[in-house]
Amino acid sequence: MSNGKNYFLLKGGHPPETQITTTRAVFTEAYAVLPKGTMMDIVASFLPHFEKTRCWILARPLSGFAETFAHYIMEVQPGGGSQFPEPDKGAQAALFVIDGEITLHFNGKDHVAKKGDFVYIPANMPWTIKNAGDTTANFHWWRKAYEAVEGLPYPTPFIKNDADVIPAQMPGTDGRWATTRFMDPNDLSHDMHITIVTLKPGCTIPFPETHVMEHGLYVIEGKGNYLLNKDWIEVEAGDYMWLRAFCPQACYAGGPGDFRYLLYKDVNRHPKLSFR
């Protein structure tokens, strides 16, 4: 059953020879923009130990850029999946289902995740995934090496649906700017947050946010104008943005509908120093 929310569904494909080459794709020292048109069949990846599965890798650890995480869009055909999806037992996983259903096994039992479900699996917890349905399943998958802290327990696994989480309203916006927080912001055992930011038509982030958190943003609905460092760039559903730490950012929601994006950021830890 649908949860009533809209999420952009990536379908790959291949552009015609008549299409012009100029796009909004850009890669700079401070940020990158991957428009939805860059995510075609030709750039899809295949992973070891996965069957009937392909993915688009949007972010990966890279010297001088995305230092803390990897972000995939997964497409799993009926009967596909993996008994060994995670090659690094020190990596935690977060998944967000945008279409179809997936069956996950972790913490000793099966869990069926459907459209709008957000799943968190801590590091050192084995898990498997299978598409037991008769339609293609699509989901986002974030991987991050967990930064353990003495005296803090590892986070516990959970599943929450977007429709069941009450968005936190930003002060002074009357709900026009709100954030759906899947992780408890007061739980310091988490070293990353995945949220959905929603801006109503005409709403703005009215100042250039400049902060230590690295960001990955995937637009799931609507369109907007985003300030990235010194550049204003128009983005729409299906586009991905990569922001280095301290890259200034702000935006205007372009309307006519809500502007919504999935947001990754690293949190709750001291910056690592180059000496011991």
PDB file of C-alpha atoms in Angstrom:
ATOM      1  CA  MET A   1       0.000   0.000   0.000  1.00  0.00           C
ATOM      2  CA  SER A   2       1.306   3.472  -0.893  1.00  0.00           C
ATOM      3  CA  ASN A   3       2.026   5.952   1.890  1.00  0.00           C
ATOM      4  CA  GLY A   4       0.725   8.832  -0.250  1.00  0.00           C
ATOM      5  CA  LYS A   5       4.110  10.522  -0.652  1.00  0.00           C
ATOM      6  CA  ASN A   6       5.850  11.294  -3.935  1.00  0.00           C
ATOM      7  CA  TYR A   7       9.421  10.096  -4.563  1.00  0.00           C
ATOM      8  CA  PHE A   8      11.295  10.457  -7.827  1.00  0.00           C
ATOM      9  CA  LEU A   9      11.885   7.036  -9.401  1.00  0.00           C
ATOM     10  CA  LEU A  10      15.098   6.652 -11.403  1.00  0.00           C
ATOM     11  CA  LYS A  11      14.642   4.452 -14.467  1.00  0.00           C
ATOM     12  CA  GLY A  12      17.958   4.720 -16.311  1.00  0.00           C
ATOM     13  CA  GLY A  13      17.600   4.370 -20.071  1.00  0.00           C
ATOM     14  CA  HIS A  14      19.730   5.857 -22.820  1.00  0.00           C
ATOM     15  CA  PRO A  15      19.382   9.323 -24.404  1.00  0.00           C
ATOM     16  CA  PRO A  16      18.813   9.726 -28.155  1.00  0.00           C
ATOM     17  CA  GLU A  17      21.638  10.874 -30.409  1.00  0.00           C
ATOM     18  CA  THR A  18      19.598  14.009 -31.134  1.00  0.00           C
ATOM     19  CA  GLN A  19      19.870  15.238 -27.533  1.00  0.00           C
ATOM     20  CA  ILE A  20      22.221  18.158 -26.935  1.00  0.00           C
ATOM     21  CA  THR A  21      25.233  17.502 -24.704  1.00  0.00           C
ATOM     22  CA  THR A  22      25.016  20.637 -22.549  1.00  0.00           C
ATOM     23  CA  THR A  23      23.528  19.940 -19.090  1.00  0.00           C
ATOM     24  CA  ARG A  24      23.693  21.279 -15.549  1.00  0.00           C
ATOM     25  CA  ALA A  25      26.270  18.646 -14.529  1.00  0.00           C
ATOM     26  CA  VAL A  26      29.232  20.207 -12.727  1.00  0.00           C
ATOM     27  CA  PHE A  27      32.076  19.062 -10.488  1.00  0.00           C
ATOM     28  CA  THR A  28      34.044  21.662  -8.522  1.00  0.00           C
ATOM     29  CA  GLU A  29      36.377  21.697  -5.525  1.00  0.00           C
ATOM     30  CA  ALA A  30      33.462  22.686  -3.264  1.00  0.00           C
ATOM     31  CA  TYR A  31      30.450  20.861  -4.711  1.00  0.00           C
ATOM     32  CA  ALA A  32      29.099  18.667  -7.486  1.00  0.00           C
ATOM     33  CA  VAL A  33      25.729  18.451  -9.229  1.00  0.00           C
ATOM     34  CA  LEU A  34      24.636  15.222 -10.931  1.00  0.00           C
ATOM     35  CA  PRO A  35      21.394  15.957 -12.821  1.00  0.00           C
ATOM     36  CA  LYS A  36      19.011  13.047 -13.270  1.00  0.00           C
ATOM     37  CA  GLY A  37      19.973  12.886 -16.956  1.00  0.00           C
ATOM     38  CA  THR A  38      23.481  11.754 -16.033  1.00  0.00           C
ATOM     39  CA  MET A  39      22.152   8.558 -14.410  1.00  0.00           C
ATOM     40  CA  MET A  40      21.673   6.418 -17.495  1.00  0.00           C
ATOM     41  CA  ASP A  41      22.153   2.689 -18.108  1.00  0.00           C
ATOM     42  CA  ILE A  42      25.710   3.251 -19.310  1.00  0.00           C
ATOM     43  CA  VAL A  43      26.855   4.511 -15.880  1.00  0.00           C
ATOM     44  CA  ALA A  44      25.072   1.857 -13.776  1.00  0.00           C
ATOM     45  CA  SER A  45      27.221  -0.417 -11.607  1.00  0.00           C
ATOM     46  CA  PHE A  46      26.993  -4.093 -10.641  1.00  0.00           C
ATOM     47  CA  LEU A  47      28.096  -5.353  -7.241  1.00  0.00           C
ATOM     48  CA  PRO A  48      29.666  -8.624  -6.029  1.00  0.00           C
ATOM     49  CA  HIS A  49      27.309 -11.117  -4.342  1.00  0.00           C
ATOM     50  CA  PHE A  50      24.191  -9.361  -5.698  1.00  0.00           C
ATOM     51  CA  GLU A  51      21.823 -11.078  -8.113  1.00  0.00           C
ATOM     52  CA  LYS A  52      19.441  -9.355 -10.563  1.00  0.00           C
ATOM     53  CA  THR A  53      20.600  -5.999  -9.231  1.00  0.00           C
ATOM     54  CA  ARG A  54      22.190  -2.843 -10.562  1.00  0.00           C
ATOM     55  CA  CYS A  55      22.897   0.498  -8.931  1.00  0.00           C
ATOM     56  CA  TRP A  56      24.019   4.060  -9.468  1.00  0.00           C
ATOM     57  CA  ILE A  57      26.784   5.163  -7.104  1.00  0.00           C
ATOM     58  CA  LEU A  58      26.238   8.860  -6.455  1.00  0.00           C
ATOM     59  CA  ALA A  59      28.884   9.442  -3.792  1.00  0.00           C
ATOM     60  CA  ARG A  60      31.971   7.599  -2.594  1.00  0.00           C
ATOM     61  CA  PRO A  61      34.984   8.444  -0.425  1.00  0.00           C
ATOM     62  CA  LEU A  62      37.297  10.477  -2.624  1.00  0.00           C
ATOM     63  CA  SER A  63      40.433  12.405  -1.729  1.00  0.00           C
ATOM     64  CA  GLY A  64      39.484  16.011  -1.102  1.00  0.00           C
ATOM     65  CA  PHE A  65      35.774  15.418  -1.543  1.00  0.00           C
ATOM     66  CA  ALA A  66      33.155  12.986  -0.176  1.00  0.00           C
ATOM     67  CA  GLU A  67      35.180  11.813   2.781  1.00  0.00           C
ATOM     68  CA  THR A  68      32.624  10.203   5.080  1.00  0.00           C
ATOM     69  CA  PHE A  69      30.056   8.186   3.113  1.00  0.00           C
ATOM     70  CA  ALA A  70      28.832   6.392   0.019  1.00  0.00           C
ATOM     71  CA  HIS A  71      25.350   6.765  -1.468  1.00  0.00           C
ATOM     72  CA  TYR A  72      23.765   4.320  -3.934  1.00  0.00           C
ATOM     73  CA  ILE A  73      20.455   4.094  -5.761  1.00  0.00           C
ATOM     74  CA  MET A  74      19.611   0.394  -5.975  1.00  0.00           C
ATOM     75  CA  GLU A  75      17.366  -1.391  -8.492  1.00  0.00           C
ATOM     76  CA  VAL A  76      16.558  -5.016  -7.590  1.00  0.00           C
ATOM     77  CA  GLN A  77      14.528  -7.233  -9.888  1.00  0.00           C
ATOM     78  CA  PRO A  78      12.070  -9.863  -8.547  1.00  0.00           C
ATOM     79  CA  GLY A  79      14.053 -12.706  -7.019  1.00  0.00           C
ATOM     80  CA  GLY A  80      17.178 -10.549  -6.765  1.00  0.00           C
ATOM     81  CA  GLY A  81      19.150  -9.487  -3.735  1.00  0.00           C
ATOM     82  CA  SER A  82      22.161 -10.575  -1.721  1.00  0.00           C
ATOM     83  CA  GLN A  83      23.107 -12.797   1.181  1.00  0.00           C
ATOM     84  CA  PHE A  84      26.248 -10.681   1.684  1.00  0.00           C
ATOM     85  CA  PRO A  85      25.373  -7.087   0.762  1.00  0.00           C
ATOM     86  CA  GLU A  86      27.912  -5.334   2.994  1.00  0.00           C
ATOM     87  CA  PRO A  87      31.610  -6.153   2.447  1.00  0.00           C
ATOM     88  CA  ASP A  88      32.786  -4.052   5.424  1.00  0.00           C
ATOM     89  CA  LYS A  89      31.447  -5.188   8.798  1.00  0.00           C
ATOM     90  CA  GLY A  90      32.425  -1.811  10.258  1.00  0.00           C
ATOM     91  CA  ALA A  91      29.924  -0.047   7.982  1.00  0.00           C
ATOM     92  CA  GLN A  92      26.452   0.946   9.089  1.00  0.00           C
ATOM     93  CA  ALA A  93      23.587   0.992   6.600  1.00  0.00           C
ATOM     94  CA  ALA A  94      20.606   3.236   5.987  1.00  0.00           C
ATOM     95  CA  LEU A  95      18.032   2.402   3.312  1.00  0.00           C
ATOM     96  CA  PHE A  96      15.040   4.354   2.021  1.00  0.00           C
ATOM     97  CA  VAL A  97      12.537   2.536  -0.203  1.00  0.00           C
ATOM     98  CA  ILE A  98      11.045   4.577  -3.043  1.00  0.00           C
ATOM     99  CA  ASP A  99       9.209   1.826  -4.935  1.00  0.00           C
ATOM    100  CA  GLY A 100       8.312  -1.841  -4.475  1.00  0.00           C
ATOM    101  CA  GLU A 101       9.199  -3.919  -1.421  1.00  0.00           C
ATOM    102  CA  ILE A 102      12.352  -5.516  -0.050  1.00  0.00           C
ATOM    103  CA  THR A 103      12.713  -8.232   2.567  1.00  0.00           C
ATOM    104  CA  LEU A 104      15.596  -7.645   4.947  1.00  0.00           C
ATOM    105  CA  HIS A 105      16.885 -10.125   7.498  1.00  0.00           C
ATOM    106  CA  PHE A 106      18.710  -8.670  10.487  1.00  0.00           C
ATOM    107  CA  ASN A 107      18.644  -8.908  14.248  1.00  0.00           C
ATOM    108  CA  GLY A 108      17.321 -12.465  14.011  1.00  0.00           C
ATOM    109  CA  LYS A 109      14.186 -11.941  11.902  1.00  0.00           C
ATOM    110  CA  ASP A 110      12.750 -10.843   8.562  1.00  0.00           C
ATOM    111  CA  HIS A 111      11.526  -7.295   7.991  1.00  0.00           C
ATOM    112  CA  VAL A 112       9.505  -6.220   4.954  1.00  0.00           C
ATOM    113  CA  ALA A 113      10.256  -2.631   3.923  1.00  0.00           C
ATOM    114  CA  LYS A 114       7.899  -0.854   1.531  1.00  0.00           C
ATOM    115  CA  LYS A 115       7.601   2.544  -0.154  1.00  0.00           C
ATOM    116  CA  GLY A 116       8.515   5.333   2.261  1.00  0.00           C
ATOM    117  CA  ASP A 117      10.173   3.034   4.802  1.00  0.00           C
ATOM    118  CA  PHE A 118      13.506   4.121   6.240  1.00  0.00           C
ATOM    119  CA  VAL A 119      15.666   1.314   7.622  1.00  0.00           C
ATOM    120  CA  TYR A 120      18.716   1.695   9.862  1.00  0.00           C
ATOM    121  CA  ILE A 121      21.116  -1.221  10.466  1.00  0.00           C
ATOM    122  CA  PRO A 122      24.104  -0.611  12.769  1.00  0.00           C
ATOM    123  CA  ALA A 123      27.672  -1.652  12.063  1.00  0.00           C
ATOM    124  CA  ASN A 124      28.706  -5.219  12.962  1.00  0.00           C
ATOM    125  CA  MET A 125      25.132  -6.485  12.453  1.00  0.00           C
ATOM    126  CA  PRO A 126      24.927  -8.969   9.530  1.00  0.00           C
ATOM    127  CA  TRP A 127      21.990  -8.508   7.175  1.00  0.00           C
ATOM    128  CA  THR A 128      20.604  -9.867   3.923  1.00  0.00           C
ATOM    129  CA  ILE A 129      18.245  -8.457   1.313  1.00  0.00           C
ATOM    130  CA  LYS A 130      15.832 -10.010  -1.182  1.00  0.00           C
ATOM    131  CA  ASN A 131      13.095  -8.828  -3.494  1.00  0.00           C
ATOM    132  CA  ALA A 132      10.451 -11.454  -2.799  1.00  0.00           C
ATOM    133  CA  GLY A 133       7.769  -9.569  -4.737  1.00  0.00           C
ATOM    134  CA  ASP A 134       6.793  -9.587  -8.400  1.00  0.00           C
ATOM    135  CA  THR A 135       7.788  -5.987  -9.214  1.00  0.00           C
ATOM    136  CA  THR A 136      11.116  -4.137  -9.277  1.00  0.00           C
ATOM    137  CA  ALA A 137      12.247  -2.667  -5.966  1.00  0.00           C
ATOM    138  CA  ASN A 138      14.095   0.659  -5.834  1.00  0.00           C
ATOM    139  CA  PHE A 139      15.774   2.169  -2.800  1.00  0.00           C
ATOM    140  CA  HIS A 140      18.526   4.493  -1.630  1.00  0.00           C
ATOM    141  CA  TRP A 141      21.400   2.989   0.347  1.00  0.00           C
ATOM    142  CA  TRP A 142      23.872   4.977   2.446  1.00  0.00           C
ATOM    143  CA  ARG A 143      27.046   3.352   3.792  1.00  0.00           C
ATOM    144  CA  LYS A 144      29.264   4.945   6.415  1.00  0.00           C
ATOM    145  CA  ALA A 145      32.098   3.556   8.521  1.00  0.00           C
ATOM    146  CA  TYR A 146      30.808   3.843  12.086  1.00  0.00           C
ATOM    147  CA  GLU A 147      32.831   6.003  14.473  1.00  0.00           C
ATOM    148  CA  ALA A 148      32.495   4.256  17.837  1.00  0.00           C
ATOM    149  CA  VAL A 149      32.894   6.289  21.033  1.00  0.00           C
ATOM    150  CA  GLU A 150      33.931   4.830  24.371  1.00  0.00           C
ATOM    151  CA  GLY A 151      30.946   4.833  26.719  1.00  0.00           C
ATOM    152  CA  LEU A 152      28.344   5.135  23.957  1.00  0.00           C
ATOM    153  CA  PRO A 153      26.460   2.028  22.756  1.00  0.00           C
ATOM    154  CA  TYR A 154      26.034   1.281  19.088  1.00  0.00           C
ATOM    155  CA  PRO A 155      22.690   2.580  17.743  1.00  0.00           C
ATOM    156  CA  THR A 156      19.806   0.127  17.656  1.00  0.00           C
ATOM    157  CA  PRO A 157      18.229  -0.972  14.336  1.00  0.00           C
ATOM    158  CA  PHE A 158      14.834   0.429  13.386  1.00  0.00           C
ATOM    159  CA  ILE A 159      12.297   0.907  10.592  1.00  0.00           C
ATOM    160  CA  LYS A 160      10.167   4.054  10.276  1.00  0.00           C
ATOM    161  CA  ASN A 161       7.873   5.223   7.488  1.00  0.00           C
ATOM    162  CA  ASP A 162       8.095   8.764   6.166  1.00  0.00           C
ATOM    163  CA  ALA A 163       4.328   9.188   6.545  1.00  0.00           C
ATOM    164  CA  ASP A 164       4.463   8.274  10.252  1.00  0.00           C
ATOM    165  CA  VAL A 165       7.193  10.720  11.296  1.00  0.00           C
ATOM    166  CA  ILE A 166       5.962  14.192  12.246  1.00  0.00           C
ATOM    167  CA  PRO A 167       8.258  16.759  10.583  1.00  0.00           C
ATOM    168  CA  ALA A 168      10.015  19.227  12.888  1.00  0.00           C
ATOM    169  CA  GLN A 169       9.144  22.792  11.891  1.00  0.00           C
ATOM    170  CA  MET A 170      11.892  25.366  11.607  1.00  0.00           C
ATOM    171  CA  PRO A 171      11.233  28.316  13.965  1.00  0.00           C
ATOM    172  CA  GLY A 172       9.374  31.246  12.487  1.00  0.00           C
ATOM    173  CA  THR A 173       8.320  29.478   9.281  1.00  0.00           C
ATOM    174  CA  ASP A 174       4.770  28.316  10.194  1.00  0.00           C
ATOM    175  CA  GLY A 175       5.653  24.861   8.901  1.00  0.00           C
ATOM    176  CA  ARG A 176       6.731  26.055   5.442  1.00  0.00           C
ATOM    177  CA  TRP A 177      10.202  24.684   6.178  1.00  0.00           C
ATOM    178  CA  ALA A 178      10.242  21.361   7.994  1.00  0.00           C
ATOM    179  CA  THR A 179      12.541  18.382   8.500  1.00  0.00           C
ATOM    180  CA  THR A 180      11.547  14.720   8.800  1.00  0.00           C
ATOM    181  CA  ARG A 181      14.137  13.287  11.172  1.00  0.00           C
ATOM    182  CA  PHE A 182      14.521   9.508  11.060  1.00  0.00           C
ATOM    183  CA  MET A 183      17.318   9.437  13.656  1.00  0.00           C
ATOM    184  CA  ASP A 184      16.699  10.938  17.108  1.00  0.00           C
ATOM    185  CA  PRO A 185      18.812  14.134  17.094  1.00  0.00           C
ATOM    186  CA  ASN A 186      19.387  13.737  20.849  1.00  0.00           C
ATOM    187  CA  ASP A 187      20.871  10.245  20.460  1.00  0.00           C
ATOM    188  CA  LEU A 188      24.625  10.805  20.296  1.00  0.00           C
ATOM    189  CA  SER A 189      25.274   7.173  19.419  1.00  0.00           C
ATOM    190  CA  HIS A 190      24.409   8.145  15.829  1.00  0.00           C
ATOM    191  CA  ASP A 191      27.279   9.631  13.828  1.00  0.00           C
ATOM    192  CA  MET A 192      25.155  10.393  10.756  1.00  0.00           C
ATOM    193  CA  HIS A 193      21.667  11.715  10.147  1.00  0.00           C
ATOM    194  CA  ILE A 194      19.421  11.022   7.167  1.00  0.00           C
ATOM    195  CA  THR A 195      16.465  13.396   6.921  1.00  0.00           C
ATOM    196  CA  ILE A 196      13.885  14.675   4.429  1.00  0.00           C
ATOM    197  CA  VAL A 197      13.788  18.448   4.123  1.00  0.00           C
ATOM    198  CA  THR A 198      10.503  19.932   2.862  1.00  0.00           C
ATOM    199  CA  LEU A 199      10.131  23.514   1.640  1.00  0.00           C
ATOM    200  CA  LYS A 200       6.737  24.826   0.595  1.00  0.00           C
ATOM    201  CA  PRO A 201       6.495  26.861  -2.634  1.00  0.00           C
ATOM    202  CA  GLY A 202       8.200  30.214  -2.181  1.00  0.00           C
ATOM    203  CA  CYS A 203       9.917  29.210   1.061  1.00  0.00           C
ATOM    204  CA  THR A 204      13.626  29.921   1.445  1.00  0.00           C
ATOM    205  CA  ILE A 205      16.658  28.959   3.445  1.00  0.00           C
ATOM    206  CA  PRO A 206      17.436  32.641   4.003  1.00  0.00           C
ATOM    207  CA  PHE A 207      21.155  32.555   4.800  1.00  0.00           C
ATOM    208  CA  PRO A 208      24.203  30.737   3.416  1.00  0.00           C
ATOM    209  CA  GLU A 209      24.626  27.798   5.799  1.00  0.00           C
ATOM    210  CA  THR A 210      28.354  27.181   6.242  1.00  0.00           C
ATOM    211  CA  HIS A 211      29.209  24.288   8.540  1.00  0.00           C
ATOM    212  CA  VAL A 212      31.461  21.334   9.277  1.00  0.00           C
ATOM    213  CA  MET A 213      28.952  18.694   8.139  1.00  0.00           C
ATOM    214  CA  GLU A 214      29.435  17.130   4.728  1.00  0.00           C
ATOM    215  CA  HIS A 215      26.203  16.845   2.712  1.00  0.00           C
ATOM    216  CA  GLY A 216      24.640  14.638   0.073  1.00  0.00           C
ATOM    217  CA  LEU A 217      21.240  15.858  -1.205  1.00  0.00           C
ATOM    218  CA  TYR A 218      18.926  13.938  -3.525  1.00  0.00           C
ATOM    219  CA  VAL A 219      15.829  15.795  -4.729  1.00  0.00           C
ATOM    220  CA  ILE A 220      12.790  13.515  -4.469  1.00  0.00           C
ATOM    221  CA  GLU A 221      10.065  16.022  -5.373  1.00  0.00           C
ATOM    222  CA  GLY A 222       9.631  19.450  -6.948  1.00  0.00           C
ATOM    223  CA  LYS A 223      12.230  21.978  -8.002  1.00  0.00           C
ATOM    224  CA  GLY A 224      14.227  24.820  -6.513  1.00  0.00           C
ATOM    225  CA  ASN A 225      17.170  27.155  -6.875  1.00  0.00           C
ATOM    226  CA  TYR A 226      20.148  26.112  -4.771  1.00  0.00           C
ATOM    227  CA  LEU A 227      23.118  28.254  -3.760  1.00  0.00           C
ATOM    228  CA  LEU A 228      26.290  26.147  -3.878  1.00  0.00           C
ATOM    229  CA  ASN A 229      29.384  28.103  -2.865  1.00  0.00           C
ATOM    230  CA  LYS A 230      29.016  31.175  -5.138  1.00  0.00           C
ATOM    231  CA  ASP A 231      26.698  29.689  -7.756  1.00  0.00           C
ATOM    232  CA  TRP A 232      22.896  29.572  -7.982  1.00  0.00           C
ATOM    233  CA  ILE A 233      21.861  26.336  -9.705  1.00  0.00           C
ATOM    234  CA  GLU A 234      18.337  25.217 -10.598  1.00  0.00           C
ATOM    235  CA  VAL A 235      17.634  21.637  -9.527  1.00  0.00           C
ATOM    236  CA  GLU A 236      14.650  19.308  -9.838  1.00  0.00           C
ATOM    237  CA  ALA A 237      13.435  15.888  -8.734  1.00  0.00           C
ATOM    238  CA  GLY A 238      16.054  13.255  -9.567  1.00  0.00           C
ATOM    239  CA  ASP A 239      19.060  15.583  -9.225  1.00  0.00           C
ATOM    240  CA  TYR A 240      21.863  14.931  -6.754  1.00  0.00           C
ATOM    241  CA  MET A 241      24.094  17.452  -4.973  1.00  0.00           C
ATOM    242  CA  TRP A 242      27.359  16.765  -3.172  1.00  0.00           C
ATOM    243  CA  LEU A 243      28.555  19.482  -0.765  1.00  0.00           C
ATOM    244  CA  ARG A 244      31.975  19.520   0.815  1.00  0.00           C
ATOM    245  CA  ALA A 245      32.253  20.614   4.459  1.00  0.00           C
ATOM    246  CA  PHE A 246      31.952  24.409   4.826  1.00  0.00           C
ATOM    247  CA  CYS A 247      30.512  24.893   1.322  1.00  0.00           C
ATOM    248  CA  PRO A 248      27.993  27.777   1.648  1.00  0.00           C
ATOM    249  CA  GLN A 249      24.441  26.719   0.810  1.00  0.00           C
ATOM    250  CA  ALA A 250      20.964  28.218   0.674  1.00  0.00           C
ATOM    251  CA  CYS A 251      17.882  27.728  -1.503  1.00  0.00           C
ATOM    252  CA  TYR A 252      14.533  28.940  -2.780  1.00  0.00           C
ATOM    253  CA  ALA A 253      11.674  26.500  -3.377  1.00  0.00           C
ATOM    254  CA  GLY A 254      10.600  26.978  -6.983  1.00  0.00           C
ATOM    255  CA  GLY A 255       7.017  25.696  -6.814  1.00  0.00           C
ATOM    256  CA  PRO A 256       4.313  25.002  -7.767  1.00  0.00           C
ATOM    257  CA  GLY A 257       4.546  22.009  -5.410  1.00  0.00           C
ATOM    258  CA  ASP A 258       6.687  21.094  -2.420  1.00  0.00           C
ATOM    259  CA  PHE A 259      10.470  20.996  -2.827  1.00  0.00           C
ATOM    260  CA  ARG A 260      11.723  17.896  -0.956  1.00  0.00           C
ATOM    261  CA  TYR A 261      15.115  16.256  -0.729  1.00  0.00           C
ATOM    262  CA  LEU A 262      16.841  13.438   1.111  1.00  0.00           C
ATOM    263  CA  LEU A 263      19.745  14.825   3.115  1.00  0.00           C
ATOM    264  CA  TYR A 264      22.823  13.059   4.510  1.00  0.00           C
ATOM    265  CA  LYS A 265      25.160  14.671   7.020  1.00  0.00           C
ATOM    266  CA  ASP A 266      27.839  13.453   9.428  1.00  0.00           C
ATOM    267  CA  VAL A 267      27.184  14.547  13.026  1.00  0.00           C
ATOM    268  CA  ASN A 268      28.019  14.146  16.722  1.00  0.00           C
ATOM    269  CA  ARG A 269      31.752  13.495  16.451  1.00  0.00           C
ATOM    270  CA  HIS A 270      34.988  15.438  16.917  1.00  0.00           C
ATOM    271  CA  PRO A 271      36.805  16.257  13.666  1.00  0.00           C
ATOM    272  CA  LYS A 272      39.634  13.793  13.117  1.00  0.00           C
ATOM    273  CA  LEU A 273      43.078  15.370  13.523  1.00  0.00           C
ATOM    274  CA  SER A 274      46.130  14.583  11.449  1.00  0.00           C
ATOM    275  CA  PHE A 275      48.251  13.841  14.519  1.00  0.00           C
ATOM    276  CA  ARG A 276      47.911  11.540  17.564  1.00  0.00           C
TER     277      ARG A 276
END
